[in-house]
Coordinates of C-alpha atoms and ligand atoms in Angstrom, one line a residue:
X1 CA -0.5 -11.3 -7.6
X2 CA 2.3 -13.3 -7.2
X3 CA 2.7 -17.6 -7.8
X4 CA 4.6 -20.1 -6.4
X5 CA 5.6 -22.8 -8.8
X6 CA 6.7 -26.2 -7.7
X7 CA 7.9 -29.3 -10.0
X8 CA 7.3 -31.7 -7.1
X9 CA 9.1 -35.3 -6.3
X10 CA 12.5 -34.7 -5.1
X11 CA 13.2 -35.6 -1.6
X12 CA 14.1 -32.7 0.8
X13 CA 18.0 -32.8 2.6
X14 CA 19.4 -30.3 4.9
X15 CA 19.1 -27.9 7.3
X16 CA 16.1 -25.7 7.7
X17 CA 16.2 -22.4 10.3
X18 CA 12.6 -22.2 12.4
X19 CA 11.6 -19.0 12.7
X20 CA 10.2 -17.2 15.7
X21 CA 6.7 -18.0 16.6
X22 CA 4.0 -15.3 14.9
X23 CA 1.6 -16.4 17.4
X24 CA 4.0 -15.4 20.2
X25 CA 5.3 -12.5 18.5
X26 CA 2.3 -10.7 18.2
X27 CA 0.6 -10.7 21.4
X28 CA 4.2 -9.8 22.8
X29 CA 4.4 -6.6 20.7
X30 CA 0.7 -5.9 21.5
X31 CA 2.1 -6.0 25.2
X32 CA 4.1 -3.4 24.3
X33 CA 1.3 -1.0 24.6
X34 CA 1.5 -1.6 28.5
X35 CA 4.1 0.2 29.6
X36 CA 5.7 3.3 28.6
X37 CA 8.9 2.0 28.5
X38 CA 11.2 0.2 25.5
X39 CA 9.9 -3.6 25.4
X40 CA 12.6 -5.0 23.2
X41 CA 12.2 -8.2 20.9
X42 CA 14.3 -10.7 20.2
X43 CA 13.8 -13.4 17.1
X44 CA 11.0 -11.4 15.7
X45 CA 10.0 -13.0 12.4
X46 CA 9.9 -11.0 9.1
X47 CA 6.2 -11.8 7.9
X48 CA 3.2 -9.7 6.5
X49 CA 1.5 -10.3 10.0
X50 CA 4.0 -8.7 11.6
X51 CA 4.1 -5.5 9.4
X52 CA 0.3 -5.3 9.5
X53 CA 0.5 -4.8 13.3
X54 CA 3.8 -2.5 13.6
X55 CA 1.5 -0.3 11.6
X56 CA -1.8 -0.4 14.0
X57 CA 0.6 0.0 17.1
X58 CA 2.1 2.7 15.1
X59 CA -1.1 4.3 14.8
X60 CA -1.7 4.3 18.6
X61 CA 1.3 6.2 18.8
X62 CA 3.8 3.5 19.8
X63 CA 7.4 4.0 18.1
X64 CA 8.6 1.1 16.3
X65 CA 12.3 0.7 16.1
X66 CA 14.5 -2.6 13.9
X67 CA 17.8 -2.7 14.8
X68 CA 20.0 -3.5 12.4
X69 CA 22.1 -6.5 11.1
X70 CA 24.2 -8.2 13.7
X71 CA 27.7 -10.6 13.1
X72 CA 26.1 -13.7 11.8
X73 CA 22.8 -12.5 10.9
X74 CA 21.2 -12.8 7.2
X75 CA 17.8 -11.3 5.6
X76 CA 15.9 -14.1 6.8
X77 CA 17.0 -14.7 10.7
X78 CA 14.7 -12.9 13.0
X79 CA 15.1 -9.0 13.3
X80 CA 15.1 -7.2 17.0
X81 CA 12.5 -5.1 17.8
X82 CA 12.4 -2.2 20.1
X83 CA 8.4 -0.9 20.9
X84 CA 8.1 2.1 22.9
X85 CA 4.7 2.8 23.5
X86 CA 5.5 6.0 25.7
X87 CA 3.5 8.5 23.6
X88 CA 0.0 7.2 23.1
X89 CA -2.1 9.5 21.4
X90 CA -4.9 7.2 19.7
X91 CA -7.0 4.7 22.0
X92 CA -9.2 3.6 18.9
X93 CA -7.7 0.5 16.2
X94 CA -10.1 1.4 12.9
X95 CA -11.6 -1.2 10.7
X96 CA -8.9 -0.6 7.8
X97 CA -6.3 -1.8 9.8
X98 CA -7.5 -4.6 12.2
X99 CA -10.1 -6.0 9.5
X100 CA -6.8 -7.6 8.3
X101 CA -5.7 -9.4 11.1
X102 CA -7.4 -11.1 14.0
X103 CA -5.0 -10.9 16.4
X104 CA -5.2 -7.2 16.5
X105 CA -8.4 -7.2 18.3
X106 CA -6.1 -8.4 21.0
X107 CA -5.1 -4.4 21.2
X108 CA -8.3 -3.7 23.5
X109 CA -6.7 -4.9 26.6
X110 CA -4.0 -3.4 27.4
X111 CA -5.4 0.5 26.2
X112 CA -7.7 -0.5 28.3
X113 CA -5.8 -1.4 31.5
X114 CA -3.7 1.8 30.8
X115 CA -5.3 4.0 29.4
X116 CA -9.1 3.0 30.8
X117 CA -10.6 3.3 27.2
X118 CA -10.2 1.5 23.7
X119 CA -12.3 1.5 20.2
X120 CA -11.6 -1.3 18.5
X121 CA -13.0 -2.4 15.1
X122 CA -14.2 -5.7 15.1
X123 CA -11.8 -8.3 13.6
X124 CA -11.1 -10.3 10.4
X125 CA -8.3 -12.6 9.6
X126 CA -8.9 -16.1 8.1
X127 CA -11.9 -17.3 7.1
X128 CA -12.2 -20.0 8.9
X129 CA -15.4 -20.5 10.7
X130 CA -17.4 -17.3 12.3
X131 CA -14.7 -16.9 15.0
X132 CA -16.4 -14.5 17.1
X133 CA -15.0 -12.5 20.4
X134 CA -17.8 -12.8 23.1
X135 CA -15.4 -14.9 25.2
X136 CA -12.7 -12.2 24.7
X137 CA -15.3 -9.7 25.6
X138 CA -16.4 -11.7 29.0
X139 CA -13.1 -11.5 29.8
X140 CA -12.5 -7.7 30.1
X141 CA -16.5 -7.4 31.5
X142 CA -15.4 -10.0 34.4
X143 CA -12.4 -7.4 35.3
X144 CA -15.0 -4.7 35.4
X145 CA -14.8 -3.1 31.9
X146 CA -18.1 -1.7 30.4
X147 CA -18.3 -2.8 26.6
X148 CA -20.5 -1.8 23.8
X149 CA -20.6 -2.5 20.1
X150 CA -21.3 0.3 18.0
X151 CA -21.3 0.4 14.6
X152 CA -18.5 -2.3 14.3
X153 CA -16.9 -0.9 17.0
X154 CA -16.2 -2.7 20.2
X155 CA -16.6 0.4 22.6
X156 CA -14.5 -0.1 26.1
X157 CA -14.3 1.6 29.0
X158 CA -13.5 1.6 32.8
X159 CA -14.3 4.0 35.5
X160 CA -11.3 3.6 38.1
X161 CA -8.8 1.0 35.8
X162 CA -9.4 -2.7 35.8
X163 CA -10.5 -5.0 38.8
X164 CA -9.1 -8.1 39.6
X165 CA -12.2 -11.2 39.4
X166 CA -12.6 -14.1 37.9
X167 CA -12.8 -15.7 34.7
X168 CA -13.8 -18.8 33.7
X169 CA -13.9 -19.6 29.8
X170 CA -16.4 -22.4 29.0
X171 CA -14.1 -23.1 25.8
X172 CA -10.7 -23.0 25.8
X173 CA -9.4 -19.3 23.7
X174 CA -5.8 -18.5 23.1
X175 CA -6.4 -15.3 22.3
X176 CA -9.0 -14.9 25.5
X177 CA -6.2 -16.3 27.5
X178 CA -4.1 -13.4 25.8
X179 CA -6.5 -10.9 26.8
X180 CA -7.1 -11.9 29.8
X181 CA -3.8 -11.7 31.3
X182 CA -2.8 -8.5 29.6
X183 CA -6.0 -6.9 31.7
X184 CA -5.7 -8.5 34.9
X185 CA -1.8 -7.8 35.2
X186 CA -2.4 -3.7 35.4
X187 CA -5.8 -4.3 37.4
X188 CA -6.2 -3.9 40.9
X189 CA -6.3 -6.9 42.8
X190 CA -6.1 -10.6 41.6
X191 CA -7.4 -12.4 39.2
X192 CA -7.7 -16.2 38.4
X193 CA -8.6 -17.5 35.4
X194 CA -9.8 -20.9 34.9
X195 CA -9.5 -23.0 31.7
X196 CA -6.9 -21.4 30.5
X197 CA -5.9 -22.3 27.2
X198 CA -2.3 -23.9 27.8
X199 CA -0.3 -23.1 24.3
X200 CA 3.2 -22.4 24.3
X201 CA 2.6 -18.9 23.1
X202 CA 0.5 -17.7 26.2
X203 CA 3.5 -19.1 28.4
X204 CA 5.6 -17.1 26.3
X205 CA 3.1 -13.9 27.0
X206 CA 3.3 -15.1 30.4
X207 CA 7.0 -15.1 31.0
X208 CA 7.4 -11.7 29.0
X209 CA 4.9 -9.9 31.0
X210 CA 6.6 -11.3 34.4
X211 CA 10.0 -9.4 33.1
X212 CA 8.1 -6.6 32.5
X213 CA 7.0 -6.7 36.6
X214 CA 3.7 -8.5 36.4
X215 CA 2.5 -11.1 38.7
X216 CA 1.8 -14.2 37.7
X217 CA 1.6 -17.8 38.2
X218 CA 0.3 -21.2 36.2
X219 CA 0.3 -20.1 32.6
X220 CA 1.2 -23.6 30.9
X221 CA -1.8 -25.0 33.0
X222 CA -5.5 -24.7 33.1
X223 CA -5.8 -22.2 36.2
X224 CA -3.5 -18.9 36.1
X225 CA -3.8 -16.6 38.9
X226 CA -2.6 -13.1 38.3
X227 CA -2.1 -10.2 41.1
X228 CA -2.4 -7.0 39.4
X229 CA 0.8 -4.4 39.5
X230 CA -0.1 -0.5 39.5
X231 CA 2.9 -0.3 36.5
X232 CA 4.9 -2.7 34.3
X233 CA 8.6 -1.6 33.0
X234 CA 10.5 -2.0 30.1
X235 CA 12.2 -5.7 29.4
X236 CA 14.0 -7.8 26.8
X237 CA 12.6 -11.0 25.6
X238 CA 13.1 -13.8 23.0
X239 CA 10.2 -15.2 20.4
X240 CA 10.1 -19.0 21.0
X241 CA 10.7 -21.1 18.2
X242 CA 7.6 -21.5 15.9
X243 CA 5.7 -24.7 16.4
X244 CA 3.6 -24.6 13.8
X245 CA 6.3 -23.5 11.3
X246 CA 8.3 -27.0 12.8
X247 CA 5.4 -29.0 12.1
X248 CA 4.8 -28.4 8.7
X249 CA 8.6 -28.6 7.8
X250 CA 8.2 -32.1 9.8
X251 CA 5.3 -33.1 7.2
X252 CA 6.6 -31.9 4.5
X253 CA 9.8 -34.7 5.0
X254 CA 7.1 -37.1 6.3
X255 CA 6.0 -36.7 2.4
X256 CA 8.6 -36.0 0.0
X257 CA 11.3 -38.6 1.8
X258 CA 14.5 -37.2 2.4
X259 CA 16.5 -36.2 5.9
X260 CA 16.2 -32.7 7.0
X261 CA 17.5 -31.0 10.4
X262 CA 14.9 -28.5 12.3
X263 CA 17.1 -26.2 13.6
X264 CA 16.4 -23.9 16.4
X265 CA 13.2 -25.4 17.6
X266 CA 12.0 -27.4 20.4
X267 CA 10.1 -31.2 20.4
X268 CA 8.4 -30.1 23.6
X269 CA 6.6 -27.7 21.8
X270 CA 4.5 -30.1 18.9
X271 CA 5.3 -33.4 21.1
X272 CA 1.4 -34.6 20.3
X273 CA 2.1 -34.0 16.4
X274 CA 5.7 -35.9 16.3
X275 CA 3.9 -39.0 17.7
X276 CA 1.6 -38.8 14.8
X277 CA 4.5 -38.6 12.5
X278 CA 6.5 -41.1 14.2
X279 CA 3.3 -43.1 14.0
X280 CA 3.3 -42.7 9.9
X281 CA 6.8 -44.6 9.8
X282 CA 8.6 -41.2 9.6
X283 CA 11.9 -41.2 12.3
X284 CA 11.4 -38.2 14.5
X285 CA 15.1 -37.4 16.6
X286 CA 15.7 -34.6 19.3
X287 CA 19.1 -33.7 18.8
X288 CA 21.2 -30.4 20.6
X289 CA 20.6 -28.3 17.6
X290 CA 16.8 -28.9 17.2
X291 CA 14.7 -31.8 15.7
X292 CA 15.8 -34.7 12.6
X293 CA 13.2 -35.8 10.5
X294 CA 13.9 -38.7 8.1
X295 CA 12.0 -41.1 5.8
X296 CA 13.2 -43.1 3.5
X297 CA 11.7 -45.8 1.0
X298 CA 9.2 -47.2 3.4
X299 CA 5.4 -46.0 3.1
X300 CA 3.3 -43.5 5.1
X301 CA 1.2 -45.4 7.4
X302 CA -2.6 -44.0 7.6
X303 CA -2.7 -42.5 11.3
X304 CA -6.1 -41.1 12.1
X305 CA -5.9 -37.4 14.3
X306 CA -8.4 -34.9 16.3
X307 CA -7.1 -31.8 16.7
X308 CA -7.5 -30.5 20.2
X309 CA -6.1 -27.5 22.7
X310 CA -2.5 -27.7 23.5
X311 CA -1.1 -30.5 24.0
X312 CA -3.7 -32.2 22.1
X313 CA -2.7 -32.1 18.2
X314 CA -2.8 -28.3 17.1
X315 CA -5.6 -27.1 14.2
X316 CA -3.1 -25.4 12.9
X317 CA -1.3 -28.0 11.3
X318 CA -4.3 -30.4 10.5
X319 CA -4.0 -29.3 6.8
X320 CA -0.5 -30.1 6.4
X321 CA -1.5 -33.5 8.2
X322 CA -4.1 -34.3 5.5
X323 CA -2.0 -33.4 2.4
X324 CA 0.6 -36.2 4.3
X325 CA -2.6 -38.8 4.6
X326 CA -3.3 -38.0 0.7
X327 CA -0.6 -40.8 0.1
X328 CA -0.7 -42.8 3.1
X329 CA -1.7 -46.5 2.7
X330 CA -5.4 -46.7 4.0
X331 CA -7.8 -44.8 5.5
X332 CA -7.3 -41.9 7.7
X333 CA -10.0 -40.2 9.9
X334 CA -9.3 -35.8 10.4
X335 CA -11.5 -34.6 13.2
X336 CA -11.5 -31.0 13.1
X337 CA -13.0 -29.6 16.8
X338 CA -11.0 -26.4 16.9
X339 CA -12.6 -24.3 13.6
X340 CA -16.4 -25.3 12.1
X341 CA -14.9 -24.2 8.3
X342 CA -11.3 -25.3 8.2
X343 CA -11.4 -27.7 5.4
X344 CA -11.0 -25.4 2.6
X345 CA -7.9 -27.1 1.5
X346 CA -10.3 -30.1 0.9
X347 CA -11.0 -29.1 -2.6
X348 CA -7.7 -27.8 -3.4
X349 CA -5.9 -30.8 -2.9
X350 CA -8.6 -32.9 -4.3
X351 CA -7.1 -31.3 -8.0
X352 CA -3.8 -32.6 -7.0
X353 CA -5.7 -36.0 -7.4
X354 CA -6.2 -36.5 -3.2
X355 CA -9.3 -38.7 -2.4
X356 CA -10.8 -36.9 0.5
X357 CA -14.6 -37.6 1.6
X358 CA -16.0 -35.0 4.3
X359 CA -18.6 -35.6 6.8
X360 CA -19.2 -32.5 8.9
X361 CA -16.1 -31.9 11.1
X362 CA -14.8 -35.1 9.9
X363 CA -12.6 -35.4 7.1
X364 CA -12.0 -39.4 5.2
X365 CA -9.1 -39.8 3.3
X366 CA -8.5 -42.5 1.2
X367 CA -4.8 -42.8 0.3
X368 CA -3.5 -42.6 -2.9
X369 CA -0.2 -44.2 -4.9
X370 CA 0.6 -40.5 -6.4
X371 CA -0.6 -37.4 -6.4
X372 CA 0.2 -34.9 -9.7
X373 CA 0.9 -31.2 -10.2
X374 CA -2.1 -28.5 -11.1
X375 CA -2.6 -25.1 -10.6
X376 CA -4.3 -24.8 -7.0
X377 CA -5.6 -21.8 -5.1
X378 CA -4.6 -21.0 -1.5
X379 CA -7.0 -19.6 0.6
X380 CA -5.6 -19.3 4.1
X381 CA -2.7 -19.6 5.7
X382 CA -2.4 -23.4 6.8
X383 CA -4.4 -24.2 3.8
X384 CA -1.9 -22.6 1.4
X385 CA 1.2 -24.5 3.0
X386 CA -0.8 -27.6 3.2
X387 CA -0.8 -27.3 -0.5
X388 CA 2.9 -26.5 -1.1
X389 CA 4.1 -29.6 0.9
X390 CA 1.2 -32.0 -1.5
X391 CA 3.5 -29.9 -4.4
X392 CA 6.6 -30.9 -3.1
X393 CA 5.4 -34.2 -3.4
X394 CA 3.0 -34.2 -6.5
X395 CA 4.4 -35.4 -10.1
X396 CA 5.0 -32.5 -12.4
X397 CA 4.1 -29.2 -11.7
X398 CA 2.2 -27.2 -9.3
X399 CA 1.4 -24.0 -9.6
X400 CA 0.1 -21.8 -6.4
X401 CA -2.3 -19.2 -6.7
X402 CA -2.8 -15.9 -4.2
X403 CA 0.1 -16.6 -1.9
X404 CA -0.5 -13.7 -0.1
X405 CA -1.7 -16.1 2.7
X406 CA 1.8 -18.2 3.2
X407 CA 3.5 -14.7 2.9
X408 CA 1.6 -14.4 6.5
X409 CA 2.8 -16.8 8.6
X410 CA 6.2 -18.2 6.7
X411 CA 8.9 -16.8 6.8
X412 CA 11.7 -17.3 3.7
X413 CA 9.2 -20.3 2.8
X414 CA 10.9 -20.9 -0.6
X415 CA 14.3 -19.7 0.4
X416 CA 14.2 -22.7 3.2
X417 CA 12.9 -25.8 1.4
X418 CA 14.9 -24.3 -2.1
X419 CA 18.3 -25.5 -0.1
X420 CA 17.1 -28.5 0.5
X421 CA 16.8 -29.4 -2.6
X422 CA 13.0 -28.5 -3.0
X423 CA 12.5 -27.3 -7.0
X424 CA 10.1 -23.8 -5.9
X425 CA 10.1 -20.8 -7.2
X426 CA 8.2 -17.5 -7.1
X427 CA 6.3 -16.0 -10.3
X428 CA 6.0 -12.2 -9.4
X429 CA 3.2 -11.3 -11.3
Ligands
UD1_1 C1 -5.2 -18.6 17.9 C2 -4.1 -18.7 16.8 C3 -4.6 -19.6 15.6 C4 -5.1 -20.9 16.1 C5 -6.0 -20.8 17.3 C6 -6.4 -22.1 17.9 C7 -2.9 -16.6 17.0 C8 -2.6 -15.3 16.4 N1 -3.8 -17.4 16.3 O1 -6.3 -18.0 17.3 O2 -3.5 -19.7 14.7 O3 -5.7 -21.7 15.1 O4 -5.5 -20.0 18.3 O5 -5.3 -22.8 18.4 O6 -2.4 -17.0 18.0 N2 -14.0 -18.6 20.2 C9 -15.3 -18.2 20.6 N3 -15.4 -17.0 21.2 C10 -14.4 -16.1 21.4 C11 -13.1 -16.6 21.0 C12 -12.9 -17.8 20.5 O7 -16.3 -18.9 20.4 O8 -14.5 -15.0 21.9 C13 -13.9 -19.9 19.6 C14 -13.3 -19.8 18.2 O9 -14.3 -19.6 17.2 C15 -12.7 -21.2 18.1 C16 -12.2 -21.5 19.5 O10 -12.9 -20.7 20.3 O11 -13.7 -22.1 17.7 C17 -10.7 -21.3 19.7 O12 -10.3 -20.0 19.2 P1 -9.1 -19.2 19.8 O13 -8.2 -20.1 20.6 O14 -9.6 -18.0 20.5 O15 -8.3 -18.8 18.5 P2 -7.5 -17.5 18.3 O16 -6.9 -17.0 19.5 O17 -8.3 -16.5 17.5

């Protein structure tokens, strides 16, 4: 398995490329399966993720197609994507495959708005709290699916195709927002769907499907009202800019010092976790090519942060935010409402020499002068990149076990922070 090695301590400078979003490029190649047409994507990142579900849609049937290198492309800029879900032969997604990935649950809807039937296994992904689909499941019932589990299988089927209703999630779900919408635009009749969850990513699903000829209106807000279309077409789209990807980059300057350019990314898209890190004394800049992020000598000033639903401050970056607090001055409070087990980086950085006290969903950290290198497991994805930016900044060496997790959800990680100056490497083992 392979190893990252860091000797931490320099400061990063540069330029860093964001990536597309993986949490708007896979539900937007899950859409795929909703039309028979070519759905072509733009800015499609080059991660594990990504291959893990090009091989389920491939299994439906669905042709998968990467065009090739471009005038000014490289290895690590996004590839285009051209899904052509014309042929569908298989309704069912087996264990093997989706037990890798939670996302590619997210395949029930549309085979079941097309095709009125779907088999899907029941998920796995990180473990990160039980994470169960019962909302994503009310969902599909409230548009008039019959669902059954059977023998790890969640069994779908509709008579006469979807019905409009309503949906009202009593927590807010990205990926029952996801699910949602990908069922009610090919049902008949409208839908509305209150408490929506608001993320970038389900506008981005949003604005994809309405190329493709659905109906819709409010994604970005709590209520989304969707009239169902009897067929979508083919349609071009562009991956936003990952947010989560920007943030960690952000806090990873925040903690090693230095002056580093986001390129290609957006402020409106983490504004909730820039005002944390301009908070810590780091400078946080919009600029026309993306976002500066500069620290110099000064300290890191303790900041305390709940994560909540977008906008609120994204789980998905609260353990890159904590390896950052390690070696604030004072105390900083971590609320963690999102996930009930998403302190597992807790431990991990603890070997770095963090001082980190946890009190149910609440996580105390006492700042630190330094923190020094030791080899340190990663055991999912945010986890594993909160530990590479508390390498960065460690004395001495780290050394990163099972990295299998980062190769998930970032793209050209070492590639990236190596030109700015960061001392990483990969151990292929
Ligand atoms: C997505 C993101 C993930 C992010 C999360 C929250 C992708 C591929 N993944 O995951 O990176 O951390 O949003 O921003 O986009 N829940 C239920 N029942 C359900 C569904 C969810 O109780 O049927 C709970 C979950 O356990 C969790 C909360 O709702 O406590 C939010 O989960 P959800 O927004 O659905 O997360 P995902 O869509 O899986």
């Amino acid at each position: 398995m392979d190893r990252i090695h860091i000797t931490g301590g320099t400061p990063l400078n540069g330029v860093i490329p964001i990536s597309g979003a993986k949490n708007a490029a896979l539900p937007l190649m899950i859409a795929s399966l909703l039309t028979g047409e070519t759905l072509e994507l733009v800015n499609v990142p080059r991660l594990a993720d990504i291959a893990s579900l090009s091989r389920i849609l491939g299994n439906h049937g669905v042709d998968h197609m990467v065009v090739g290198k471009r005038p000014g492309q490289t290895t690590e800029t996004g590839q285009t994507v051209r899904l052509t879900a014309s042929n569908v032969i298989d309704t069912t997604a087996p264990y093997d495959l989706v037990s890798t990935m939670r996302a590619s649950f997210w395949v029930v809807a549309p085979l079941l708005a097309r095709f009125g039937e779907a088999k899907v296994s029941l998920p796995g992904g990180c473990a990160i709290g039980t994470r169960p689909v019962d909302l994503l499941i009310m969902a599909l019932e409230k548009l008039g699916a019959q669902i059954e589990i059977d023998g790890g299988y969640v069994v779908a089927k509709t008579k006469n195709g979807l019905r409009g209703g309503e949906i009202s999630f009593p927590k807010v779900t990205v990926g029952g927002t996801h699910v949602a919408l990908m069922g009610a635009a090919l049902a008949y009749g409208t839908t509305v769907i209150e408490n929506a969850a608001r993320e970038p990513e389900v506008v981005d699903l949003a604005e994809c499907l309405i190329k493709m000829g659905a109906r819709i209106e409010g994604a970005g807000t709590p209520r989304i009202v969707v009239e169902g279309v009897s067929r979508l077409h083919g349609a071009r789209h562009e991956v936003l800019p990952d947010r989560i990807e920007t943030g960690t980059y952000a806090m990873a300057v925040a903690m090693t010092g230095g002056d580093v350019t986001l390129e290609d990314t957006r402020a409106d898209l983490l504004h909730s976790a820039l005002d944390v890190l301009a908070t810590t004394g780091t400078e946080v800049t919009s600029t026309d090519k993306g976002i500066r992020i500069r620290r110099n000598g000064a300290g890191i000033a303790a900041v305390d942060v709940t994560t909540d639903p977008f906008p609120g401050f994204p789980t998905d970056l609260q353990a890159q935010f904590m390896a950052l607090m390690t070696l604030a001055k004072g105390r900083s409070h971590i609320r963690e409402t999102i996930f009930e087990n998403r302190f597992m980086h807790v431990q991990e950085l603890a070997r770095l020499g963090a001082k980190i006290r946890l009190e149910g969903d609440l996580a105390v950290v006492e700042g630190v002068e330094r923190l020094k290198g030791a080899p340190v497991m990663a055991t999912d994805l945010r986890a594993s990149v909160s530990l590479v930016i508390a390498g960065l900044a460690a004395e001495g060496e780290t050394q990163i076990n099972r990295v299998y997790h980062l190769d998930r959800g970032f793209e050209a990680l070492e590639a990236k922070l190596g030109r700015c100056g960061a001392e990483i490497r990969r151990v292929r083992t």
